[in-house]
mmCIF file of C-alpha atoms and ligand atoms in Angstrom:
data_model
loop_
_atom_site.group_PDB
_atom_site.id
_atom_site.type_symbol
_atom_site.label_atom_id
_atom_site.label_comp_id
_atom_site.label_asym_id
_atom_site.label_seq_id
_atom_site.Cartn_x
_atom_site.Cartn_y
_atom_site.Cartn_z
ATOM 1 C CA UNK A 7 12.636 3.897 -65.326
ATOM 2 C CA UNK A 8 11.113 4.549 -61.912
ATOM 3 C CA UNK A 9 8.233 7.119 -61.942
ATOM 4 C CA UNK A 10 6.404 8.465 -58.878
ATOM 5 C CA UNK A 11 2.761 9.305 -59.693
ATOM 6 C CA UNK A 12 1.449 12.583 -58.543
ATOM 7 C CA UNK A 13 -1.594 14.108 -59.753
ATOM 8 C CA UNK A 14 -2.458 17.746 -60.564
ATOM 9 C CA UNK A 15 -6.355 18.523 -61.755
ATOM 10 C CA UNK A 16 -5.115 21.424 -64.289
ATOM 11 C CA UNK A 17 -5.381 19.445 -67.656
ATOM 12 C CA UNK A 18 -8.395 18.673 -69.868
ATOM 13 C CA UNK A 19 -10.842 16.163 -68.890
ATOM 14 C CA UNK A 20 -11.231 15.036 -72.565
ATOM 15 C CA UNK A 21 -8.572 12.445 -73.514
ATOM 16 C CA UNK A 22 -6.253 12.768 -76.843
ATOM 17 C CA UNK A 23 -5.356 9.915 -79.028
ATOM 18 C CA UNK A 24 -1.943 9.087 -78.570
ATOM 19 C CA UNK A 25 -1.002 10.115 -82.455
ATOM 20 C CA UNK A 26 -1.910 14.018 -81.594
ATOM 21 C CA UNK A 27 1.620 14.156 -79.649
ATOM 22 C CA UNK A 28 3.720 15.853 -81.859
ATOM 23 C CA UNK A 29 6.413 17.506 -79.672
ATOM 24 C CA UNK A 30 8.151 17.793 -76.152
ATOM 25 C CA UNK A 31 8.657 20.812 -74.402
ATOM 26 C CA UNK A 32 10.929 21.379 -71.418
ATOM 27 C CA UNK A 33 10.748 23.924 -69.254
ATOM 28 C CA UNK A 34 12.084 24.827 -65.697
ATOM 29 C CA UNK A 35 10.463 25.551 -62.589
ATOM 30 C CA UNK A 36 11.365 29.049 -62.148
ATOM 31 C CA UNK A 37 10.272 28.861 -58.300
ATOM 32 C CA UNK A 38 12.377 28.935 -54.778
ATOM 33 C CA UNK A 39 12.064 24.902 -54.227
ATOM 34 C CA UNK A 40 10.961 21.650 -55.602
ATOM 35 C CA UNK A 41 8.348 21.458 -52.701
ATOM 36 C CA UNK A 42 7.013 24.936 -53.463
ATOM 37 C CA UNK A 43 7.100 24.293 -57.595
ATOM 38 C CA UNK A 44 5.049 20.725 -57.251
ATOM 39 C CA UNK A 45 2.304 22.625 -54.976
ATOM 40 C CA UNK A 46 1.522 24.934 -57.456
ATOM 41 C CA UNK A 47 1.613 22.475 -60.368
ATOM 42 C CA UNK A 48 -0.632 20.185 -58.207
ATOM 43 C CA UNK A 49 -3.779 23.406 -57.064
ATOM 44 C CA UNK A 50 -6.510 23.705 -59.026
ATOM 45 C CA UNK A 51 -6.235 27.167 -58.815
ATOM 46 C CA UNK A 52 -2.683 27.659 -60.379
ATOM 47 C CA UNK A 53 -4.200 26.459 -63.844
ATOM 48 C CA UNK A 54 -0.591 25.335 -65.020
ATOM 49 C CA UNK A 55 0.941 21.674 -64.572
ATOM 50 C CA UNK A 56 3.082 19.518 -67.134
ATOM 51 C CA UNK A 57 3.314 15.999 -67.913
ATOM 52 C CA UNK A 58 6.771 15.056 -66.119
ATOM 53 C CA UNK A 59 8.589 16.678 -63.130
ATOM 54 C CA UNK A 60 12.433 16.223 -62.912
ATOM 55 C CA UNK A 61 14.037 17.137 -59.410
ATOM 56 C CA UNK A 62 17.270 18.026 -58.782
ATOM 57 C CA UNK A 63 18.211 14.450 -57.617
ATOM 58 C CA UNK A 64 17.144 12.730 -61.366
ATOM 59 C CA UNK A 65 13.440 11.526 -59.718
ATOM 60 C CA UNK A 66 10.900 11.851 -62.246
ATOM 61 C CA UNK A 67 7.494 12.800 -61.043
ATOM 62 C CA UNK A 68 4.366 12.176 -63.383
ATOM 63 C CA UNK A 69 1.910 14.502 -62.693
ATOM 64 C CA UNK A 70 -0.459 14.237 -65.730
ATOM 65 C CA UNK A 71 -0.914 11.555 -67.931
ATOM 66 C CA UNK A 72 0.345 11.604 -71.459
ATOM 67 C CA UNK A 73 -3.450 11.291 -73.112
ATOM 68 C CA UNK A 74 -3.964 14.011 -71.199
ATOM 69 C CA UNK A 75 -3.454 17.407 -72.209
ATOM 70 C CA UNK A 76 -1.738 19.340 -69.385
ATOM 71 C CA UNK A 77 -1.852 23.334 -69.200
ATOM 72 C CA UNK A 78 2.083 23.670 -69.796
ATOM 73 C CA UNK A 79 2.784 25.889 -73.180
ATOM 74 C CA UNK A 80 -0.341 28.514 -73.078
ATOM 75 C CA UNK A 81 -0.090 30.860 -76.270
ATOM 76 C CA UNK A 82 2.565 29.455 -78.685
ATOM 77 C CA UNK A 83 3.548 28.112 -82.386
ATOM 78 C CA UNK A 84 5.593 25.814 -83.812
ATOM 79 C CA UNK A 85 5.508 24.847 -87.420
ATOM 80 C CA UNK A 86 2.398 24.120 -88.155
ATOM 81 C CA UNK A 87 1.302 23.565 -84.764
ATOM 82 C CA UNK A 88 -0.277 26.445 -83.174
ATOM 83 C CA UNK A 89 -1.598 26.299 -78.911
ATOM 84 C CA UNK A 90 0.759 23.619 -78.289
ATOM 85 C CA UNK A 91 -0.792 21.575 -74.822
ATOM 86 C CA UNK A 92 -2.421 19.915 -77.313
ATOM 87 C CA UNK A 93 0.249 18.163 -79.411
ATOM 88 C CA UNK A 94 3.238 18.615 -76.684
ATOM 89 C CA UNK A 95 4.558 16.178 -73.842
ATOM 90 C CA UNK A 96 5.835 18.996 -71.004
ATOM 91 C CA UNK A 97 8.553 18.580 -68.924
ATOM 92 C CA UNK A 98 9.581 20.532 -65.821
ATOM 93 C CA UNK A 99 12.965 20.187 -64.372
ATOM 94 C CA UNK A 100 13.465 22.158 -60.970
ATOM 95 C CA UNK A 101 15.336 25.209 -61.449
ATOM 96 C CA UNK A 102 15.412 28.504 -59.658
ATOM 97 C CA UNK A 103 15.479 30.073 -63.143
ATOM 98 C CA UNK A 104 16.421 33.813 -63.640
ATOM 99 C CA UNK A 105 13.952 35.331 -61.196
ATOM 100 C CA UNK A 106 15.377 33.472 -58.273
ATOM 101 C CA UNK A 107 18.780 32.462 -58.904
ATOM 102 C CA UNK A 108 19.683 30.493 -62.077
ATOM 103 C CA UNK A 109 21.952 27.816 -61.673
ATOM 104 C CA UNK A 110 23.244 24.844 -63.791
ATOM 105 C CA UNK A 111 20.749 22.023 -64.186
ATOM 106 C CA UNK A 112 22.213 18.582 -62.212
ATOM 107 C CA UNK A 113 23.935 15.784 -64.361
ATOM 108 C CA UNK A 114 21.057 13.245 -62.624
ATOM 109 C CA UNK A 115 18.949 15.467 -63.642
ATOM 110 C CA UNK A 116 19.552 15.702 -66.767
ATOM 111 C CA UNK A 117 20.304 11.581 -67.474
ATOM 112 C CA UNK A 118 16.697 11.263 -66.436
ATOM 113 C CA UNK A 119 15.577 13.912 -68.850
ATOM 114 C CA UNK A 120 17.582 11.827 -71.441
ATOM 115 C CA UNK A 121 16.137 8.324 -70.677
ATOM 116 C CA UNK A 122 12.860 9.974 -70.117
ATOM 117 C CA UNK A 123 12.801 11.951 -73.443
ATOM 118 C CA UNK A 124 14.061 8.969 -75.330
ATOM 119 C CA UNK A 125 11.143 6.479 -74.249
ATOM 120 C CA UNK A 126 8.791 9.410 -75.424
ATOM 121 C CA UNK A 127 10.251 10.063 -78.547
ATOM 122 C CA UNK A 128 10.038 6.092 -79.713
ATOM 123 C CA UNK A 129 6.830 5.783 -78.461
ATOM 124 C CA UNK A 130 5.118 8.413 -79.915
ATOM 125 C CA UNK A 131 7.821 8.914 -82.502
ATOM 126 C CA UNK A 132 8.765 12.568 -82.411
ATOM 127 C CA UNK A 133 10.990 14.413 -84.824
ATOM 128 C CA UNK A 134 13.912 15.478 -83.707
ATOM 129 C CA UNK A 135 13.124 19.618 -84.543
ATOM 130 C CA UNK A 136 10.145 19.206 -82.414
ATOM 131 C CA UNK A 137 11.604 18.616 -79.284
ATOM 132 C CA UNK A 138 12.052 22.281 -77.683
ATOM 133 C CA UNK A 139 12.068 24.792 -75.245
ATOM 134 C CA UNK A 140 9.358 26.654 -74.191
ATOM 135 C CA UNK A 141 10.789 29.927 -75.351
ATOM 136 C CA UNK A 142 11.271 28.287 -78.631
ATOM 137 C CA UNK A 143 7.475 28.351 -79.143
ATOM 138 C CA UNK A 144 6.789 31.902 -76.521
ATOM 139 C CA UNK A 145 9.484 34.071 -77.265
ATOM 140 C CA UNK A 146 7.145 36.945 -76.409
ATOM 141 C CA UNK A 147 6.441 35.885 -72.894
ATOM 142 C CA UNK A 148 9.279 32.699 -72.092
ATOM 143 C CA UNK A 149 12.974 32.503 -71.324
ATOM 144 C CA UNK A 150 12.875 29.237 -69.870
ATOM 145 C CA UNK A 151 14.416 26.485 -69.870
ATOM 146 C CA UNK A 152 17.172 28.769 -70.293
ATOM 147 C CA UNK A 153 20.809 29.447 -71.961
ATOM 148 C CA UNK A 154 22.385 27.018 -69.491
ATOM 149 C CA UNK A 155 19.826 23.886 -70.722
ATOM 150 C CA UNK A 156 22.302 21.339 -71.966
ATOM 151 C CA UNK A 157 21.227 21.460 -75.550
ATOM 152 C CA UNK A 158 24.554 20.397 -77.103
ATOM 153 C CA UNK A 159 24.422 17.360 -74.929
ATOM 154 C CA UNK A 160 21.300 15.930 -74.893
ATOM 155 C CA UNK A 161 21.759 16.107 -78.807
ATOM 156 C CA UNK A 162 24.853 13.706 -77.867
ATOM 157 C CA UNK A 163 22.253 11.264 -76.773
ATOM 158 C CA UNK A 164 19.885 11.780 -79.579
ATOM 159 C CA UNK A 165 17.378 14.078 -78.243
ATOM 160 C CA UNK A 166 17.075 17.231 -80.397
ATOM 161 C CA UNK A 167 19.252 19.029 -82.706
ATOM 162 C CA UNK A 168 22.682 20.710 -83.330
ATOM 163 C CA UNK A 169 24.446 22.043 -85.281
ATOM 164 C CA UNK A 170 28.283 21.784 -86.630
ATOM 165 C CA UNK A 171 28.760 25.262 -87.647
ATOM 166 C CA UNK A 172 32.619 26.218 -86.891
ATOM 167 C CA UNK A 173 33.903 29.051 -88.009
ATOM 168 C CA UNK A 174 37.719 29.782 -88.858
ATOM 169 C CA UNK A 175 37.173 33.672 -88.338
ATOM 170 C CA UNK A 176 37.649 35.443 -85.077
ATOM 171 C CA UNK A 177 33.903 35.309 -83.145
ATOM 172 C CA UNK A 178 34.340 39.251 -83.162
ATOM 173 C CA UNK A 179 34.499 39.156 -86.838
ATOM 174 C CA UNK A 180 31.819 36.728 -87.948
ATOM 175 C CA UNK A 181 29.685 38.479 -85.458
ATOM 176 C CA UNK A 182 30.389 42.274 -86.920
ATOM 177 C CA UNK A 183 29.765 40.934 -90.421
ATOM 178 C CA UNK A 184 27.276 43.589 -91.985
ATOM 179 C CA UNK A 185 24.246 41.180 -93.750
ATOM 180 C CA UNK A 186 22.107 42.113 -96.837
ATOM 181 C CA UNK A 187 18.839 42.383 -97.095
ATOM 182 C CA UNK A 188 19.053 38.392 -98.630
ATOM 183 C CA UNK A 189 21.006 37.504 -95.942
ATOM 184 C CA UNK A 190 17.684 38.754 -93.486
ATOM 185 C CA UNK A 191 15.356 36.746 -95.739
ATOM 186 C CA UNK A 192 17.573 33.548 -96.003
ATOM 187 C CA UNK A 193 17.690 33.410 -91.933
ATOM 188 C CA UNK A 194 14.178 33.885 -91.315
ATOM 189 C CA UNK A 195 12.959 31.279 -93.943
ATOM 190 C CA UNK A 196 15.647 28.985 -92.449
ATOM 191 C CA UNK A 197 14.061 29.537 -88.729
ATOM 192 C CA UNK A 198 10.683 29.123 -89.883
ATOM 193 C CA UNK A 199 11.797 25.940 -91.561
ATOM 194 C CA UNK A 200 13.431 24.730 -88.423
ATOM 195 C CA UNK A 201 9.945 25.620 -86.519
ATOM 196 C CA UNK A 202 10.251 29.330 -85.477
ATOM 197 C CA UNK A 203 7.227 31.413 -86.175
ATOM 198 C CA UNK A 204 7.874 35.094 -86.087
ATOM 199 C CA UNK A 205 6.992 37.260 -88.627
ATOM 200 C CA UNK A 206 9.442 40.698 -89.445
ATOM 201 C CA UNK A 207 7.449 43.438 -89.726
ATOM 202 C CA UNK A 208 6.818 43.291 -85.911
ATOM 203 C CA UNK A 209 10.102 44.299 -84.494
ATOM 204 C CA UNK A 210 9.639 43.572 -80.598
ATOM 205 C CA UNK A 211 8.635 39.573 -81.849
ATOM 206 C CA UNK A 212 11.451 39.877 -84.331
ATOM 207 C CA UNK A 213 14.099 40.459 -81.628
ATOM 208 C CA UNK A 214 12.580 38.052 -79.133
ATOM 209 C CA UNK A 215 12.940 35.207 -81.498
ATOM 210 C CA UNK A 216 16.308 35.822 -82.607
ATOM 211 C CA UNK A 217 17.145 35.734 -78.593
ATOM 212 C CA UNK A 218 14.951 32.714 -78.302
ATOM 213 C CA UNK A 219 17.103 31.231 -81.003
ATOM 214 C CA UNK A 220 20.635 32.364 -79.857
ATOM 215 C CA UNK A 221 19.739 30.927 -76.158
ATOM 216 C CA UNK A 222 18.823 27.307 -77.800
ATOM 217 C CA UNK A 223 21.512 27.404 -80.272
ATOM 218 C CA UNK A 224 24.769 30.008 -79.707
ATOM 219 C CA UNK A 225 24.440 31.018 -75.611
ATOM 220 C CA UNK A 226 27.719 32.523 -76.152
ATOM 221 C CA UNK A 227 25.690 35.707 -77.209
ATOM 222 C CA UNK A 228 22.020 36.378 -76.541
ATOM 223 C CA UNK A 229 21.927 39.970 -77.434
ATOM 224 C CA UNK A 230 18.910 40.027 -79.895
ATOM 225 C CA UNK A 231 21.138 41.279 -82.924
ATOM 226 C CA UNK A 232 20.985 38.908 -86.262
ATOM 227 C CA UNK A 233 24.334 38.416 -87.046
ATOM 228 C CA UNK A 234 26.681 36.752 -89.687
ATOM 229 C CA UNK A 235 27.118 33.357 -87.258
ATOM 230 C CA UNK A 236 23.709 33.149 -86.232
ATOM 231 C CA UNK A 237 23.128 33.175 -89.935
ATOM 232 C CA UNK A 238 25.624 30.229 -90.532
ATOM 233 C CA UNK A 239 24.386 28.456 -87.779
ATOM 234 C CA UNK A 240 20.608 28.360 -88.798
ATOM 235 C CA UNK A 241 21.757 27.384 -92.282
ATOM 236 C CA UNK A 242 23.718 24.244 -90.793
ATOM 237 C CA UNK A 243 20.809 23.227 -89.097
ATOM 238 C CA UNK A 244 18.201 23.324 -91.475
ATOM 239 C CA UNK A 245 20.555 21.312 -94.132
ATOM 240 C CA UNK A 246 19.944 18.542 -91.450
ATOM 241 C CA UNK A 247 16.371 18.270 -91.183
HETATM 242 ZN ZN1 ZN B 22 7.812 27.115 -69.162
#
Protein backbone atom coordinates (compact mmCIF):
# COMPACT_ATOMS: atom_id res chain seq x y z
CA UNK A 1 0.00 0.00 0.00
CA UNK A 2 1.10 3.52 -0.89
CA UNK A 3 2.33 5.59 2.12
CA UNK A 4 3.34 9.27 2.05
CA UNK A 5 6.07 10.01 4.63
CA UNK A 6 5.62 12.99 6.80
CA UNK A 7 7.48 13.61 9.84
CA UNK A 8 6.41 15.06 13.21
CA UNK A 9 9.37 15.53 16.07
CA UNK A 10 6.79 14.63 19.06
CA UNK A 11 7.91 10.94 19.74
CA UNK A 12 10.84 9.55 21.74
CA UNK A 13 14.24 9.70 20.43
CA UNK A 14 15.03 6.24 21.94
CA UNK A 15 13.97 3.41 19.57
CA UNK A 16 11.70 0.25 20.76
CA UNK A 17 12.27 -3.24 19.66
CA UNK A 18 9.73 -4.20 17.40
CA UNK A 19 8.29 -7.09 19.98
CA UNK A 20 7.17 -4.13 22.59
CA UNK A 21 4.09 -3.42 20.08
CA UNK A 22 1.37 -4.90 21.68
CA UNK A 23 -1.73 -2.98 20.44
CA UNK A 24 -3.28 -0.44 17.87
CA UNK A 25 -5.16 2.41 18.76
CA UNK A 26 -7.33 4.53 16.48
CA UNK A 27 -8.37 7.65 17.07
CA UNK A 28 -9.87 10.65 15.08
CA UNK A 29 -8.73 13.99 14.46
CA UNK A 30 -11.24 15.91 16.28
CA UNK A 31 -10.08 19.24 14.37
CA UNK A 32 -11.85 21.58 11.50
CA UNK A 33 -9.57 20.03 8.49
CA UNK A 34 -7.04 17.53 7.47
CA UNK A 35 -4.59 20.49 6.74
CA UNK A 36 -5.17 22.02 10.17
CA UNK A 37 -5.05 18.30 12.08
CA UNK A 38 -1.49 17.29 10.24
CA UNK A 39 0.02 20.85 11.40
CA UNK A 40 -0.52 20.23 14.78
CA UNK A 41 0.54 16.57 14.71
CA UNK A 42 3.68 17.75 12.79
CA UNK A 43 4.86 21.18 15.69
CA UNK A 44 7.03 20.47 18.18
CA UNK A 45 5.08 22.35 20.36
CA UNK A 46 1.71 20.39 20.13
CA UNK A 47 3.52 17.35 21.94
CA UNK A 48 0.91 14.85 20.33
CA UNK A 49 1.40 12.92 16.87
CA UNK A 50 0.53 9.15 15.96
CA UNK A 51 2.05 6.63 13.85
CA UNK A 52 -0.44 6.68 10.71
CA UNK A 53 -2.74 9.47 9.35
CA UNK A 54 -5.85 8.38 7.30
CA UNK A 55 -7.59 11.28 5.24
CA UNK A 56 -10.82 11.38 4.15
CA UNK A 57 -9.84 10.23 0.58
CA UNK A 58 -8.17 6.58 2.00
CA UNK A 59 -4.31 8.29 1.74
CA UNK A 60 -2.33 7.08 4.50
CA UNK A 61 0.19 9.46 5.88
CA UNK A 62 3.15 8.06 8.11
CA UNK A 63 4.15 10.48 10.36
CA UNK A 64 6.26 8.51 12.92
CA UNK A 65 7.91 5.45 12.52
CA UNK A 66 6.70 2.27 14.07
CA UNK A 67 10.10 1.78 16.40
CA UNK A 68 9.26 4.88 17.40
CA UNK A 69 7.11 5.67 20.15
CA UNK A 70 4.74 8.51 19.15
CA UNK A 71 2.87 10.75 21.88
CA UNK A 72 -0.73 9.39 20.82
CA UNK A 73 -2.53 7.59 24.05
CA UNK A 74 -1.11 9.87 27.13
CA UNK A 75 -2.58 8.42 30.52
CA UNK A 76 -4.26 5.01 29.83
CA UNK A 77 -4.55 1.05 30.63
CA UNK A 78 -5.24 -1.85 29.00
CA UNK A 79 -4.79 -5.26 30.45
CA UNK A 80 -1.75 -5.40 31.67
CA UNK A 81 -0.42 -2.64 29.77
CA UNK A 82 -0.43 0.57 31.51
CA UNK A 83 0.91 4.31 29.49
CA UNK A 84 0.21 2.81 26.27
CA UNK A 85 2.66 4.99 23.47
CA UNK A 86 4.83 2.54 24.44
CA UNK A 87 3.31 -0.79 23.32
CA UNK A 88 0.57 0.87 20.81
CA UNK A 89 0.71 1.57 16.90
CA UNK A 90 -1.71 4.99 16.69
CA UNK A 91 -3.81 5.74 14.06
CA UNK A 92 -5.58 9.00 13.19
CA UNK A 93 -8.31 9.10 10.70
CA UNK A 94 -9.62 12.75 9.90
CA UNK A 95 -12.77 13.44 11.53
CA UNK A 96 -14.41 16.58 12.76
CA UNK A 97 -15.34 14.53 15.86
CA UNK A 98 -18.03 15.81 18.37
CA UNK A 99 -16.56 19.24 19.04
CA UNK A 100 -16.80 20.28 15.45
CA UNK A 101 -19.27 18.33 13.69
CA UNK A 102 -19.17 14.49 13.78
CA UNK A 103 -19.81 12.83 10.73
CA UNK A 104 -19.53 9.23 9.34
CA UNK A 105 -15.97 8.12 8.63
CA UNK A 106 -15.49 7.56 4.47
CA UNK A 107 -15.66 3.91 3.04
CA UNK A 108 -11.86 4.78 1.46
CA UNK A 109 -11.15 5.66 4.48
CA UNK A 110 -11.88 3.08 6.21
CA UNK A 111 -10.52 0.17 3.43
CA UNK A 112 -7.20 1.82 4.10
CA UNK A 113 -7.60 1.52 7.82
CA UNK A 114 -8.39 -2.20 7.03
CA UNK A 115 -5.38 -3.00 4.74
CA UNK A 116 -3.33 -0.82 6.94
CA UNK A 117 -4.35 -2.49 10.28
CA UNK A 118 -4.03 -5.90 8.76
CA UNK A 119 -0.23 -5.53 7.61
CA UNK A 120 0.33 -4.34 11.32
CA UNK A 121 -1.35 -6.94 12.98
CA UNK A 122 0.76 -9.88 10.97
CA UNK A 123 3.74 -8.16 11.36
CA UNK A 124 3.89 -7.53 14.76
CA UNK A 125 1.22 -10.10 15.49
CA UNK A 126 -1.41 -8.39 17.60
CA UNK A 127 -4.32 -10.00 19.36
CA UNK A 128 -7.35 -9.32 18.24
CA UNK A 129 -8.74 -7.65 21.95
CA UNK A 130 -5.89 -5.33 21.67
CA UNK A 131 -6.77 -3.48 18.83
CA UNK A 132 -8.93 -0.41 20.28
CA UNK A 133 -10.11 2.87 20.61
CA UNK A 134 -8.65 5.41 22.43
CA UNK A 135 -11.54 5.78 24.80
CA UNK A 136 -11.25 2.13 25.35
CA UNK A 137 -7.99 2.76 27.28
CA UNK A 138 -9.08 6.91 28.52
CA UNK A 139 -12.51 6.71 29.35
CA UNK A 140 -11.88 9.51 31.84
CA UNK A 141 -10.64 12.01 29.35
CA UNK A 142 -11.51 10.26 25.47
CA UNK A 143 -14.60 9.80 23.35
CA UNK A 144 -12.86 9.32 20.26
CA UNK A 145 -12.84 7.49 17.69
CA UNK A 146 -16.37 7.59 18.39
CA UNK A 147 -19.92 5.61 18.32
CA UNK A 148 -20.02 5.95 14.53
CA UNK A 149 -16.28 4.01 14.12
CA UNK A 150 -17.21 1.02 12.03
CA UNK A 151 -16.43 -1.55 14.64
CA UNK A 152 -18.84 -4.25 13.41
CA UNK A 153 -17.17 -4.01 10.08
CA UNK A 154 -13.75 -3.89 10.36
CA UNK A 155 -14.34 -7.10 12.56
CA UNK A 156 -15.82 -8.40 9.05
CA UNK A 157 -12.32 -8.08 7.79
CA UNK A 158 -10.60 -9.46 10.77
CA UNK A 159 -9.52 -6.52 12.64
CA UNK A 160 -10.87 -6.56 16.23
CA UNK A 161 -13.72 -8.10 17.92
CA UNK A 162 -17.55 -8.65 18.03
CA UNK A 163 -19.80 -10.02 19.35
CA UNK A 164 -23.04 -12.28 18.36
CA UNK A 165 -25.20 -11.44 21.18
CA UNK A 166 -29.01 -11.36 19.80
CA UNK A 167 -31.55 -11.15 21.90
CA UNK A 168 -35.26 -12.48 21.31
CA UNK A 169 -36.69 -9.90 23.96
CA UNK A 170 -37.88 -6.46 23.10
CA UNK A 171 -34.51 -3.96 23.45
CA UNK A 172 -36.84 -2.06 26.04
CA UNK A 173 -37.03 -5.14 28.04
CA UNK A 174 -33.54 -6.58 28.10
CA UNK A 175 -32.48 -3.08 28.77
CA UNK A 176 -35.00 -2.50 31.98
CA UNK A 177 -33.90 -5.87 33.33
CA UNK A 178 -33.09 -5.11 37.14
CA UNK A 179 -29.32 -6.98 37.74
CA UNK A 180 -28.01 -8.44 41.08
CA UNK A 181 -25.31 -7.64 42.78
CA UNK A 182 -23.57 -11.00 40.79
CA UNK A 183 -24.75 -9.80 37.79
CA UNK A 184 -22.41 -6.26 38.63
CA UNK A 185 -19.46 -8.51 39.50
CA UNK A 186 -19.82 -10.97 36.49
CA UNK A 187 -19.73 -7.76 33.98
CA UNK A 188 -16.90 -6.08 35.42
CA UNK A 189 -14.63 -9.23 35.63
CA UNK A 190 -15.79 -9.92 32.04
CA UNK A 191 -14.57 -6.19 30.93
CA UNK A 192 -11.47 -6.44 32.71
CA UNK A 193 -10.91 -9.74 31.00
CA UNK A 194 -11.64 -8.25 27.65
CA UNK A 195 -9.00 -5.31 28.62
CA UNK A 196 -11.07 -2.63 30.48
CA UNK A 197 -9.49 -1.31 33.60
CA UNK A 198 -11.87 0.49 35.86
CA UNK A 199 -12.25 -0.23 39.21
CA UNK A 200 -16.10 0.23 41.07
CA UNK A 201 -15.73 1.95 43.98
CA UNK A 202 -15.00 5.14 41.93
CA UNK A 203 -18.31 5.94 40.44
CA UNK A 204 -17.44 8.86 37.86
CA UNK A 205 -14.62 6.04 36.21
CA UNK A 206 -17.29 3.43 36.69
CA UNK A 207 -19.80 5.22 34.43
CA UNK A 208 -17.22 6.41 31.93
CA UNK A 209 -16.20 2.93 31.16
CA UNK A 210 -19.46 1.44 30.83
CA UNK A 211 -20.03 4.44 28.09
CA UNK A 212 -16.62 3.70 26.72
CA UNK A 213 -17.83 0.16 26.36
CA UNK A 214 -21.43 0.74 25.01
CA UNK A 215 -19.84 3.24 22.23
CA UNK A 216 -17.30 0.28 21.04
CA UNK A 217 -19.75 -2.39 21.42
CA UNK A 218 -23.85 -1.46 21.55
CA UNK A 219 -23.95 2.48 20.02
CA UNK A 220 -27.56 1.94 20.02
CA UNK A 221 -27.40 3.27 23.71
CA UNK A 222 -24.52 5.14 25.32
CA UNK A 223 -26.24 6.29 28.39
CA UNK A 224 -23.72 5.12 31.11
CA UNK A 225 -26.36 2.71 32.82
CA UNK A 226 -25.15 -1.19 33.16
CA UNK A 227 -27.84 -2.97 31.88
CA UNK A 228 -29.13 -6.61 31.27
CA UNK A 229 -27.77 -6.50 27.30
CA UNK A 230 -24.67 -4.87 27.98
CA UNK A 231 -24.28 -7.71 30.39
CA UNK A 232 -25.01 -10.38 27.64
CA UNK A 233 -22.98 -8.73 25.32
CA UNK A 234 -19.68 -8.60 27.41
CA UNK A 235 -20.30 -12.24 28.28
CA UNK A 236 -20.41 -13.18 24.40
CA UNK A 237 -17.33 -11.54 23.91
CA UNK A 238 -15.18 -12.73 26.45
CA UNK A 239 -16.31 -16.56 25.60
CA UNK A 240 -14.33 -15.65 22.36
CA UNK A 241 -11.08 -14.62 23.51
ZN1 LIG B 1 -7.39 10.15 20.48
Amino acid sequence: MKITNFFSPNYDKKKRAPNLVKMIVFHYTGMQSERESLQKLCNSNSQVSCHYLINRNGKVFRLVQDNYIAWHAGKSCWGKYINLNKNSIGIELVNKGHQFGYTSFKKKQISSLIKLSRKLIKKYKIKKKNIVGHSDIAPLRKIDPGEKFPWKYLVKNKVGIWHSYKSNFLKKHRRLKVLTKQDKKKFIKNLNKIGYCFSIKNTPFFIKTIKSFQRHFRKELINGILDHECLMIAQNLTKKL
